[in-house]
XYZ file of C-alpha atoms in Angstrom:
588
model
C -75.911 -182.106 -116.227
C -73.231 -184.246 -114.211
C -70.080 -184.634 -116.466
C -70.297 -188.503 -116.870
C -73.538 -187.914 -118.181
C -72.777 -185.087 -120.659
C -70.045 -187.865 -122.007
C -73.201 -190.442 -122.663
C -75.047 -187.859 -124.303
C -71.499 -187.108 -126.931
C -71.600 -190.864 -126.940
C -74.900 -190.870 -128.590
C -74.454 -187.984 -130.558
C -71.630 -189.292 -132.642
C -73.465 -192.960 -132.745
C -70.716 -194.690 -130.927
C -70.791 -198.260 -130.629
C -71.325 -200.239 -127.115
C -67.886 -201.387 -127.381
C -66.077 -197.746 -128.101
C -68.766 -196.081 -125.651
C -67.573 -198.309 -122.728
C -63.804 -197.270 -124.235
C -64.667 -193.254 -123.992
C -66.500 -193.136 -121.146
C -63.638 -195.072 -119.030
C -61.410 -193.064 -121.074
C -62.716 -189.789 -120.190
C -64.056 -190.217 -116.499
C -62.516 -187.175 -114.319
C -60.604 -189.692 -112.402
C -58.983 -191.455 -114.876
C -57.538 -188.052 -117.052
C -53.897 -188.693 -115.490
C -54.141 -192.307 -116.134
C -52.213 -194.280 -119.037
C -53.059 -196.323 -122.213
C -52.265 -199.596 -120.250
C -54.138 -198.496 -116.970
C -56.955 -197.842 -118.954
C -57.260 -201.037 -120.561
C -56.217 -202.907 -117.399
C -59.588 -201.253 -115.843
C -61.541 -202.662 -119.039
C -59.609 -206.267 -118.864
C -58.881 -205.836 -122.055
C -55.446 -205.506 -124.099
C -53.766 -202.313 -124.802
C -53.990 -203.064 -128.755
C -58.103 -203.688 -128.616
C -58.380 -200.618 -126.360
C -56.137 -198.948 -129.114
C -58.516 -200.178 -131.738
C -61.921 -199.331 -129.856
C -60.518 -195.655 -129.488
C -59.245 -195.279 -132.901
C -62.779 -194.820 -134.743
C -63.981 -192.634 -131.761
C -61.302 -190.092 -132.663
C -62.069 -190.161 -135.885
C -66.016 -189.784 -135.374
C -65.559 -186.913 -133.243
C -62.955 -185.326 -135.587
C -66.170 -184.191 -137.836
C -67.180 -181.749 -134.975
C -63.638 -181.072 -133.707
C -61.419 -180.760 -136.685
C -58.016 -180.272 -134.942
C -58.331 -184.073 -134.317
C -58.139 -184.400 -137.985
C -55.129 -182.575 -138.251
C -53.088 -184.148 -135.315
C -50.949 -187.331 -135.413
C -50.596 -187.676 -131.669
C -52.110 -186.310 -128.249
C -54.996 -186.907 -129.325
C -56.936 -187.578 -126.124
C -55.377 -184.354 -124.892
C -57.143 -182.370 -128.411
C -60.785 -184.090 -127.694
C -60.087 -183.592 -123.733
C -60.099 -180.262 -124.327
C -62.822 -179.544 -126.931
C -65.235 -181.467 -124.242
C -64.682 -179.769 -121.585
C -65.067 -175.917 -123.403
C -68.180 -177.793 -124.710
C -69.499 -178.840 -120.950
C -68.686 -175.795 -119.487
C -70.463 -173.712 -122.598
C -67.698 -172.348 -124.244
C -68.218 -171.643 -128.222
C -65.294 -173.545 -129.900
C -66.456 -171.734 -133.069
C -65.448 -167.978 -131.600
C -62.032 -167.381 -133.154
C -59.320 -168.452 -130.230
C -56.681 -166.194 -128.675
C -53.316 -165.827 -130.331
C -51.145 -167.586 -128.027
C -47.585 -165.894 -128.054
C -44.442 -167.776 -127.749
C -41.173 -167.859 -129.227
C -40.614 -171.905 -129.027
C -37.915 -172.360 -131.728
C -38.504 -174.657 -134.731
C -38.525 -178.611 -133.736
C -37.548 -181.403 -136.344
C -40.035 -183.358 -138.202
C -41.938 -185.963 -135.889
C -40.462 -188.588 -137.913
C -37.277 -187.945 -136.914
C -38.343 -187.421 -132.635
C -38.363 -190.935 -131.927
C -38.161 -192.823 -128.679
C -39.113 -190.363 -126.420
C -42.888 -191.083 -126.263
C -42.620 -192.211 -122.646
C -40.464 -189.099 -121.702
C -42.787 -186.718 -122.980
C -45.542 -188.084 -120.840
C -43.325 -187.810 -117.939
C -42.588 -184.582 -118.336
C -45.961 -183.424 -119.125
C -46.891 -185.177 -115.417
C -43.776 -183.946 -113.820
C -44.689 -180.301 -114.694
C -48.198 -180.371 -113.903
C -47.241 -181.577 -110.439
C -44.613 -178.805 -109.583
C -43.572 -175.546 -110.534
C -40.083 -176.408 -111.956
C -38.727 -179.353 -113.547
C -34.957 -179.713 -114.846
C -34.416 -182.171 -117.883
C -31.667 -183.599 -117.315
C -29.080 -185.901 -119.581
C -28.225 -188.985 -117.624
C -25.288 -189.386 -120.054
C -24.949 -185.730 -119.290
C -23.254 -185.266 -122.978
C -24.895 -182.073 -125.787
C -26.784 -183.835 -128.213
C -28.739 -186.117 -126.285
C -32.091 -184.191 -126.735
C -32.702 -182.581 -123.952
C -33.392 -179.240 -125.998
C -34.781 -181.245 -128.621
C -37.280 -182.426 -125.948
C -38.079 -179.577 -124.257
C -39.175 -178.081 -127.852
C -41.150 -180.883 -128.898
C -43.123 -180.478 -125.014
C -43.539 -176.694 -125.813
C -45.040 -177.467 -129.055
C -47.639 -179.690 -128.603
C -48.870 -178.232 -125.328
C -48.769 -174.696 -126.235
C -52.745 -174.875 -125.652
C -52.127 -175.526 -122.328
C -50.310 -172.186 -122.074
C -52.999 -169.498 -122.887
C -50.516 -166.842 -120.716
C -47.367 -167.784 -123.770
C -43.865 -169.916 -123.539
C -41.273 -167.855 -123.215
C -37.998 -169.682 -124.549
C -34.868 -168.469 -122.745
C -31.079 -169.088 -123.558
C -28.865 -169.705 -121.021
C -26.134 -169.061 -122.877
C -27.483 -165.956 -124.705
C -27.516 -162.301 -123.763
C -28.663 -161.754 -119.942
C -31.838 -163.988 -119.239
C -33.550 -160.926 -117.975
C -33.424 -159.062 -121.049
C -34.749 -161.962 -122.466
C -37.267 -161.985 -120.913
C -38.415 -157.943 -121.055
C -37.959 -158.134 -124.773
C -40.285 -161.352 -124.810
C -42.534 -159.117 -122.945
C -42.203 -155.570 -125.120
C -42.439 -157.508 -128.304
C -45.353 -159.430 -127.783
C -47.619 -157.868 -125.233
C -46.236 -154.447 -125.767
C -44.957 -154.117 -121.800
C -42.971 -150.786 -121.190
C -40.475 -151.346 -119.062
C -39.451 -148.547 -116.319
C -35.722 -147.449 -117.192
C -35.827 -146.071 -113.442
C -35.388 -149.438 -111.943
C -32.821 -152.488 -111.423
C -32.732 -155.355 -114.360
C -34.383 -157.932 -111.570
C -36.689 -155.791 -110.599
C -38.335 -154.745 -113.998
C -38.206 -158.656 -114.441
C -40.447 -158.681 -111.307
C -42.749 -155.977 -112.144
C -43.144 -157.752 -116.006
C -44.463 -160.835 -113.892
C -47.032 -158.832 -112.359
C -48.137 -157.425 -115.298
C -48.279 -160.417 -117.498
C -51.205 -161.715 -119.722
C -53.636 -163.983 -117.734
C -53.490 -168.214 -118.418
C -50.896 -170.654 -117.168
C -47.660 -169.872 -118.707
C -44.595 -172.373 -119.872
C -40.627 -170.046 -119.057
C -38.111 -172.334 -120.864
C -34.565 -171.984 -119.676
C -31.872 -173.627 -121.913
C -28.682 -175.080 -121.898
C -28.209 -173.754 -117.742
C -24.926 -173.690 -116.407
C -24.875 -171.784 -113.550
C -28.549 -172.201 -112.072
C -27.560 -169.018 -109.639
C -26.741 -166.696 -111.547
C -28.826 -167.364 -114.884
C -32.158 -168.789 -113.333
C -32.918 -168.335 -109.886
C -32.804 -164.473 -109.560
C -35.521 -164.134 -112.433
C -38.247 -166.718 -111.057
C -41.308 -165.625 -110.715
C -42.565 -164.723 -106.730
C -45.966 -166.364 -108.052
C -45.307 -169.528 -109.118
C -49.086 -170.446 -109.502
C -49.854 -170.192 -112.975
C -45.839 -169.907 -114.480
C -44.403 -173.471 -115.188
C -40.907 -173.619 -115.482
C -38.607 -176.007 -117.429
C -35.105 -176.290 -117.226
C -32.659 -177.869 -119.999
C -29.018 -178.429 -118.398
C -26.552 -180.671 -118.049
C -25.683 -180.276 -114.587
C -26.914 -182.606 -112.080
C -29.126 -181.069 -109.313
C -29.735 -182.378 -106.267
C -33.241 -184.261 -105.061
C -35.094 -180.960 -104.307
C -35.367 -180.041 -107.696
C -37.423 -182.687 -109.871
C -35.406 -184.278 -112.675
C -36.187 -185.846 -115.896
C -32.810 -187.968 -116.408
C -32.690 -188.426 -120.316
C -30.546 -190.848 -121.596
C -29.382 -192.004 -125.210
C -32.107 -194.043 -127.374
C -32.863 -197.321 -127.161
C -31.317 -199.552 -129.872
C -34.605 -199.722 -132.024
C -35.450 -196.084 -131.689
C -31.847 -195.533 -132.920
C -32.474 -197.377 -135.765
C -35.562 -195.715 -136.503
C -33.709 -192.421 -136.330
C -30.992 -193.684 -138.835
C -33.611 -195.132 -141.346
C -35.679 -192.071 -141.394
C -32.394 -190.166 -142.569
C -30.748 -192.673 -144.893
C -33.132 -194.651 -146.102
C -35.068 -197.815 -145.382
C -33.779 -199.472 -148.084
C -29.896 -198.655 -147.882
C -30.213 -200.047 -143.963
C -32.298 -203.248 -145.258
C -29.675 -203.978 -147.213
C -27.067 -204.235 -144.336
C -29.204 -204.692 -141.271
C -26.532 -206.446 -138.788
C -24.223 -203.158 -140.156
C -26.628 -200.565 -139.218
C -27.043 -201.899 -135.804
C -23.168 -202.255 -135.539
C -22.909 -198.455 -136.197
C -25.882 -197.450 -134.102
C -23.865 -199.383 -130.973
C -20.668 -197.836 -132.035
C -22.469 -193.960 -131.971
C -23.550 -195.160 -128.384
C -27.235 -194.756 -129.636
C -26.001 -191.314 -129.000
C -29.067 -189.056 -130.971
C -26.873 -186.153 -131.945
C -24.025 -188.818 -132.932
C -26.670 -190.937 -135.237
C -28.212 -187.760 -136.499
C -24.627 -186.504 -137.911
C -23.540 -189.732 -139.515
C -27.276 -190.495 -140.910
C -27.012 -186.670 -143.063
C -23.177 -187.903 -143.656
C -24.489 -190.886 -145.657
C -27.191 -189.607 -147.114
C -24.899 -187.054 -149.268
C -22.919 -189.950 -150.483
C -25.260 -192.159 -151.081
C -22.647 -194.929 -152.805
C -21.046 -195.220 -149.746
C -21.174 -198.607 -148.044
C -22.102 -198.795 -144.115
C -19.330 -201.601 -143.807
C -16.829 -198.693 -144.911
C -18.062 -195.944 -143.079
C -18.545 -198.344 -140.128
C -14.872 -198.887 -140.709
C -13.338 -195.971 -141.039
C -15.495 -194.309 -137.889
C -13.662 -197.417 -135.886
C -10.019 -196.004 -137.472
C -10.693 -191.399 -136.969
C -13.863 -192.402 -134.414
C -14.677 -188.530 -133.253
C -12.206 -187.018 -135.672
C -14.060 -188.475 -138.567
C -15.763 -186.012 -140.360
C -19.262 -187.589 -139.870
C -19.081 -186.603 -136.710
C -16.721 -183.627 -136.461
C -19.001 -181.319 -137.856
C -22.281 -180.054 -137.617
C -24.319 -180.392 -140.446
C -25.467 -176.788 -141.727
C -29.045 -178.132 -142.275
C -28.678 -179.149 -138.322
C -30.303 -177.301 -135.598
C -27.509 -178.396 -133.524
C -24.400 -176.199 -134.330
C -22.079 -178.809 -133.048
C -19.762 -181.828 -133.629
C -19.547 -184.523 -130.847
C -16.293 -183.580 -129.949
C -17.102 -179.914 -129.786
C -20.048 -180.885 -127.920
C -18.163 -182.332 -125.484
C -16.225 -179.603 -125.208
C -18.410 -177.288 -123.403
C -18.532 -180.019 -120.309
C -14.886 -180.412 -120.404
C -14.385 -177.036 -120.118
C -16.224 -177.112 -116.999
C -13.981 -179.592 -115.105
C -10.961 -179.038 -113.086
C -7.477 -180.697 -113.648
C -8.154 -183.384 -111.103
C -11.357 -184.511 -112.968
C -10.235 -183.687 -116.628
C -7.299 -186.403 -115.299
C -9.229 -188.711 -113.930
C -11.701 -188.991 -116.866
C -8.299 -189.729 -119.312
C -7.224 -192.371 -116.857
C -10.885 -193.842 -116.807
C -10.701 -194.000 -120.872
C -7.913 -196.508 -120.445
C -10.386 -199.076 -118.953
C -12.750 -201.108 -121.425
C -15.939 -201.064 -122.189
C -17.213 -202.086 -119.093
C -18.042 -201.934 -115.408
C -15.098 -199.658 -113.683
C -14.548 -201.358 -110.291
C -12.790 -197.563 -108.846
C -13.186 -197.853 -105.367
C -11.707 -194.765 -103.527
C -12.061 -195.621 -100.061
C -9.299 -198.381 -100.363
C -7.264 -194.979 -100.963
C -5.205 -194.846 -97.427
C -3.920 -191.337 -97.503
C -7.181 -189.006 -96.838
C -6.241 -185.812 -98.745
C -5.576 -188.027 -102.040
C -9.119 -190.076 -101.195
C -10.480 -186.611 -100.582
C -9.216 -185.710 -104.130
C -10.691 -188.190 -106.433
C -14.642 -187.853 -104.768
C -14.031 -184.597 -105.606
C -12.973 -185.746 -109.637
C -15.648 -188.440 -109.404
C -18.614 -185.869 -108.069
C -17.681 -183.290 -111.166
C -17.936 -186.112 -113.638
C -21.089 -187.370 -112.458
C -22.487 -183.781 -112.189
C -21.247 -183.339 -115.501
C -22.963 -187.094 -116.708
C -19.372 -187.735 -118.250
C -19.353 -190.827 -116.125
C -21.993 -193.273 -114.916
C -22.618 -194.819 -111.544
C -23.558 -198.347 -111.446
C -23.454 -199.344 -107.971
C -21.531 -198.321 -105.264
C -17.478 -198.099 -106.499
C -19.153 -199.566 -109.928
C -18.452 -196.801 -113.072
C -19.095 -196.665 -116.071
C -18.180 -194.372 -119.366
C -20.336 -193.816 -122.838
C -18.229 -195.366 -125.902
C -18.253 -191.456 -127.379
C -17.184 -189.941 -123.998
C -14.534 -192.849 -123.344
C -13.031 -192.256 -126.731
C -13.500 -188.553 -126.307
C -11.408 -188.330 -122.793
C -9.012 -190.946 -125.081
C -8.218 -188.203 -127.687
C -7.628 -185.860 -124.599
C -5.152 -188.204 -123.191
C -3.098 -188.090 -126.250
C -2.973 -184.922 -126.500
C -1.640 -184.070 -123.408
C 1.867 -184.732 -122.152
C 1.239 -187.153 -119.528
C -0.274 -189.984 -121.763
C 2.572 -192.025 -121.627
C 2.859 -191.773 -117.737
C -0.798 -192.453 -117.769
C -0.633 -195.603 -119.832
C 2.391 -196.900 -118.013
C 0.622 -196.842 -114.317
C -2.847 -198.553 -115.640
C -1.133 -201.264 -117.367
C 1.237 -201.846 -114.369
C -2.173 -202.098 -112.636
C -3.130 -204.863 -114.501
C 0.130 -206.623 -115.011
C -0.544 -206.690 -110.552
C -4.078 -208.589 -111.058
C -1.945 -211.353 -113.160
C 0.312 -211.829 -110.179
C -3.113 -213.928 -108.735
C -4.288 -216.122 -111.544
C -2.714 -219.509 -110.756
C -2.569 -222.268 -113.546
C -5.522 -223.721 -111.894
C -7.621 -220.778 -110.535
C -9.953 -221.435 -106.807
C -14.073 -220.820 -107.907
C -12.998 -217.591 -105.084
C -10.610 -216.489 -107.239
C -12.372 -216.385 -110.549
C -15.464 -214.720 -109.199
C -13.007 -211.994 -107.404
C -11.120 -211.382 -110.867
C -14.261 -211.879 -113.523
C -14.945 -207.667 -113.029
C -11.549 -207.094 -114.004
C -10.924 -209.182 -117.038
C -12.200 -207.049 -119.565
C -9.695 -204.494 -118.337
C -6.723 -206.699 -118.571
C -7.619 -207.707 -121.814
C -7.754 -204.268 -122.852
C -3.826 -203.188 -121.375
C -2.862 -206.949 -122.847
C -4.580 -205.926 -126.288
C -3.423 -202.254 -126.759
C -1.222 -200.831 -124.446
C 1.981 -203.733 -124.283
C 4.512 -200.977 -125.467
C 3.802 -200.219 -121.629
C 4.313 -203.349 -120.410
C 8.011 -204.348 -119.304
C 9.765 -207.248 -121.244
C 10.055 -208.983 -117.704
C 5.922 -208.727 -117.165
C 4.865 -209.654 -120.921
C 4.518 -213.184 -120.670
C 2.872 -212.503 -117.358
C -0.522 -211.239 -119.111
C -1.186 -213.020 -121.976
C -0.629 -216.439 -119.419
C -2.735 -215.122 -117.117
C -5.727 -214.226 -119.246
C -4.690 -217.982 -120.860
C -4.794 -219.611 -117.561
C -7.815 -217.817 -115.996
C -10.045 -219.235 -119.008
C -8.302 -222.413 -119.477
C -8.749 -222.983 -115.625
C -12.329 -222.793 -116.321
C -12.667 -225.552 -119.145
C -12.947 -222.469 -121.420
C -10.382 -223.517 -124.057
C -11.708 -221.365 -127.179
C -11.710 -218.067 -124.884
C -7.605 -218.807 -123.713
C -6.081 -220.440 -126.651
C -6.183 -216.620 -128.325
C -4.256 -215.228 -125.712
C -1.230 -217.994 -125.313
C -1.102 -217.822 -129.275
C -0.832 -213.976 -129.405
C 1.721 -214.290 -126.240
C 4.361 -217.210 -128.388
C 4.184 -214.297 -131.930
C 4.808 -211.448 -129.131
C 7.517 -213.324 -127.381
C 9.065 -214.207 -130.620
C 8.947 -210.785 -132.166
C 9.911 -208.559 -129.332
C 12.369 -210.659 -127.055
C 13.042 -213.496 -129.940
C 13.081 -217.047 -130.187
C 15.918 -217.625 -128.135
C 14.135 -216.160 -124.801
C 13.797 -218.108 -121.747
C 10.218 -216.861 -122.158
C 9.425 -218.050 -125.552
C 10.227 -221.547 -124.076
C 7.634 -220.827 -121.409
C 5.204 -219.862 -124.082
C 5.837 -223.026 -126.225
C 5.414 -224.941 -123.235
C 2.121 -222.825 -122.176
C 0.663 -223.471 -125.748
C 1.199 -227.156 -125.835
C -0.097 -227.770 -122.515
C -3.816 -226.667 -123.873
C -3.499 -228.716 -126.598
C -2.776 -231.231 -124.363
C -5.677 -230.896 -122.562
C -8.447 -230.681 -125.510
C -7.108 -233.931 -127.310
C -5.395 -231.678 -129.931
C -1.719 -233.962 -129.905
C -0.010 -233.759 -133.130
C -0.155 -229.973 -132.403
C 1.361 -230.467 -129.129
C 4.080 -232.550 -129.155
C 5.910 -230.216 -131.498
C 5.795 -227.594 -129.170
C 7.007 -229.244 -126.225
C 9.763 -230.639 -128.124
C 11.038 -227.155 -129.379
C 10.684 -226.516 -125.975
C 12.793 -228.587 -124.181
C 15.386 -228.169 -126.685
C 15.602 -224.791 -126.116
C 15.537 -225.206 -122.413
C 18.450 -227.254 -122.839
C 20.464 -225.072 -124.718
C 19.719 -222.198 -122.443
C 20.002 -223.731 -118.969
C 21.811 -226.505 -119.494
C 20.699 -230.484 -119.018
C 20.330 -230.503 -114.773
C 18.012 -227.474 -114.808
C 14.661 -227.922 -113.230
C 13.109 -226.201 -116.161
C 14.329 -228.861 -118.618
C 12.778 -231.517 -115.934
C 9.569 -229.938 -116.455
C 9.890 -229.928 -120.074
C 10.475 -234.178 -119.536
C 7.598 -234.175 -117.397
C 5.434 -232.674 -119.870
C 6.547 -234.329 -123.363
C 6.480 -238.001 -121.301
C 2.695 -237.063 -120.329
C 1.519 -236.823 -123.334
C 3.475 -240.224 -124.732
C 1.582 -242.014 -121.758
C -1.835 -239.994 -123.051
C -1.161 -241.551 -126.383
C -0.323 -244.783 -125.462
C 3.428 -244.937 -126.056
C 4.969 -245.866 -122.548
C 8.032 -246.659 -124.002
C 9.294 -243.954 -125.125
C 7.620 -241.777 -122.042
């Protein structure tokens, strides 16, 4: 009996209906067993939701005569996949199945493993196409789930593995003593005492039980030394997953695992506070889910940190996270009900520890920058052996995932890392030094804003606004008294040059207070800044406001520099401008 047939015959058995029968059957042709959901449905021109809904009862009629479809939530096609084909080739499902041995440590409740549907398909793909696959953390930070992952794949394909998973710890005693105990313990292997550690290893492999076998090695670090030299020789029936955080290069398949998407993230944080408490202050929970950096280990931490104080408000806790960020103890610490034995700082840790004093540096120097795009382009770098220097700092961090590339010269840090290498900057004794160079940085993109920017100009300096803003918002203890005005005008002028009036009028406001306060109100500057002010006014109709402000002005002006100074002519020009805008020629 051909196979498509034998799925006809099931088809009739369980008194399918023409709709679900053309459903299985497409479902469960040899050639379409690798294919998707979607794919499927796109070869039945139907939607993915009425394929869902043909397959749903078909599941559940066939459940009756396979019961572990009863019991399972998801992989379902996988479950009746299987019970099919040991029916088809004559296998009794009813004989009592093979203990399969592993050691796969405990995973967290499905409700809780969100947003990595997609991923664990992937990976499932990925490994039955190779031999080895590395998961690897695009953010590159501990807690992103790639062990979480990697448990959740062992889990619910353990039937795949007949021949055991074998869970391995990097970071543990010596892999290969792992792995002989693995062996000793659960298929009683005596191990020659005559021999090299690698070579036992080598002989275990030989002697191992028959059926495809999963080797899970987590948390690498050093692929040399804690992987490579206990491989298997036969790599046909072992399968061999990697957790790290290290980048390899393209020989190696990757899975690059990143943080959650924003819904998933919120699905995470409901299922451990509460969907209630989140209903309550929706546009809250998202703010703290964007402030974690959708981070899983991050949002895992705070959600258990709320859910023991249950009073507390996500406004405050959003707050004071914003005031201690990693040094808040939501996130400091692990939580003792947590698989994960770490805070976010400490999980950071373990990659900092890895880098060198040229990227540790460069990280802290990267925190100073916003939120956004890094333009850091080290060819314009003229002496070689410094150029030379900062690939180097840049290839660690990416290795590491402390730092995103975006494009070519384009970077780009994760809120948690950026405020982690932040905290490192202040701790160490060149902050100050630090500070002082990246705001002198930006106080040189000022020198080219105009008053009336070129369209050239404004697409040149958009990448590096958010940047200025961020030395003009925090860091103007480092600014010199002589370059203050300088930045606040120029973010002023750059909008304002634009017809963007709400975005500068903030900035030549804050510039006048900071003027006032820190060189005082009899500074040739704060004149400039009155001026400044008024001239937006000007400009969007707003007069009585205005005319004040040049007039304070020009007094001052006066006083300063005297009646003939071209200054105080400008200060004419300006207050007779707007007398002509207002009709009164006269006095203008």
């Amino acid at each position: 009996m051909q196979w498509d047939e034998f799925l006809r015959q099931e088809a009739a058995t369980h008194e399918l209906s023409p709709e679900q029968t053309a459903a299985f059957l497409v479902r469960f042709q040899a050639e379409n067993s690798g294919e998707s959901e979607q794919e499927i449905a796109n070869l039945l021109k139907i939607e993915l939701s009425a394929f869902k809904k043909r397959m749903s009862p078909v599941y559940s009629k066939f459940a009756e005569s396979c019961p572990e479809l009863a019991k399972r939530q998801r992989r379902k096609f996988e479950t009746l996949k299987a019970y099919l084909t040991a029916k088809y080739n004559g296998v009794d499902d009813t004989q009592p199945k093979k203990e399969i041995q592993h050691n796969i440590p405990p995973a967290v409740p499905w409700e809780r493993f969100v947003g990595r549907e997609a991923e664990l398909q992937q990976l499932h793909e990925m490994i039955q196409q190779t031999q080895q696959v590395a998961i690897v953390a695009v953010a590159g930070m501990g807690g992103v789930g790639k062990t979480e992952l990697a448990t959740q794949y062992a889990q619910q394909n353990l039937q795949n593995y007949p021949g055991g998973v074998c869970w391995l710890s990097a970071q543990g005693i010596d892999v290969g003593i792992q792995i002989l105990r693995f062996a000793k313990d659960k298929f009683k292997f005596i191990e020659p005492d005559d021999r090299e550690l690698v070579d036992r290893v080598k002989l275990c492999w030989d002697r191992w039980d028959a059926g495809d076998v999963l080797l899970v090695f987590d948390d690498v670090t050093d692929y040399k030394t804690q992987v490579k030299p206990y491989l298997p020789a036969n790599s046909s029936k072992f399968k061999v997953l990697l957790t790290t955080r290290l980048g390899f290069d393209r020989t190696l398949p990757q899975l690059s695992l990143g943080v959650l998407k924003p819904l998933a993230a919120m699905k995470l944080l409901k299922s451990l506070v509460g969907r209630d408490r989140l209903k309550n202050k929706p546009l809250v929970a998202i703010k703290i889910c964007k402030f974690l950096g959708y981070l899983p280990l991050a949002l895992e931490l705070v959600g258990r940190y709320l859910d023991t104080i249950p009073d507390l408000s996500l406004k405050t806790l959003l707050k004071r996270l914003k005031k201690k960020r990693l040094e808040h103890k939501a996130m400091a610490k692990a939580n003792p009900l947590m698989r994960y034995e770490y805070g976010v700082a400490e999980a950071f840790d373990l990659s900092w520890e890895q880098l060198d004093e040229n990227a540790q540096g460069l990280g802290c120097c990267l925190s100073l920058y916003a939120l956004a795009d890094i333009p850091f382009n080290v060819e314009a770098i003229e002496d070689d052996e410094l150029q030379e220097i900062w690939e180097t700092a840049i290839a660690d961090l990416l290795k590491l995932h402390l730092l995103q590339r975006q494009s070519q010269g384009i970077y780009r840090l994760h809120p948690l890392i950026r405020q982690y290498f932040q905290m490192k900057l202040d701790e160490s004794s060149e902050a100050d030094e630090a500070k002082t160079v990246f705001a002198t940085q930006m106080v040189k993109v000022t020198e080219q804003i105009s008053q009336q920017p070129t369209l050239n100009l404004i697409q040149q300096l958009t990448p590096l606004i958010p940047h200025l803003a961020e030395a003009t918002n925090y860091l103007t203890a480092f600014i010199r008294d002589e370059d203050l005005i300088r930045v606040f005008t120029g973010l002023g002028w750059f909008y304002q040059g634009q017809g963007l009036y709400k975005q500068a009028e903030p900035w030549l406001s804050q510039c006048l207070e900071l003027i006032k306060h820190r060189l005082s109100a009899e500074h040739l500057d704060f004149a400039s800044s009155l001026n400044n002010l008024a001239g937006l006014y000007h400009v969007t109709g707003r007069y009585s406001e205005a005319k004040p402000l040049y007039q304070q002005g020009l007094e001052l002006r006066q006083r300063l520099l005297g009646a003939e100074h071209p200054h105080v002519g400008i200060s004419l020009n300006n207050l007779a401008g707007l007398y002509c805008t207002t009709g009164r020629h006269s006095e203008a």
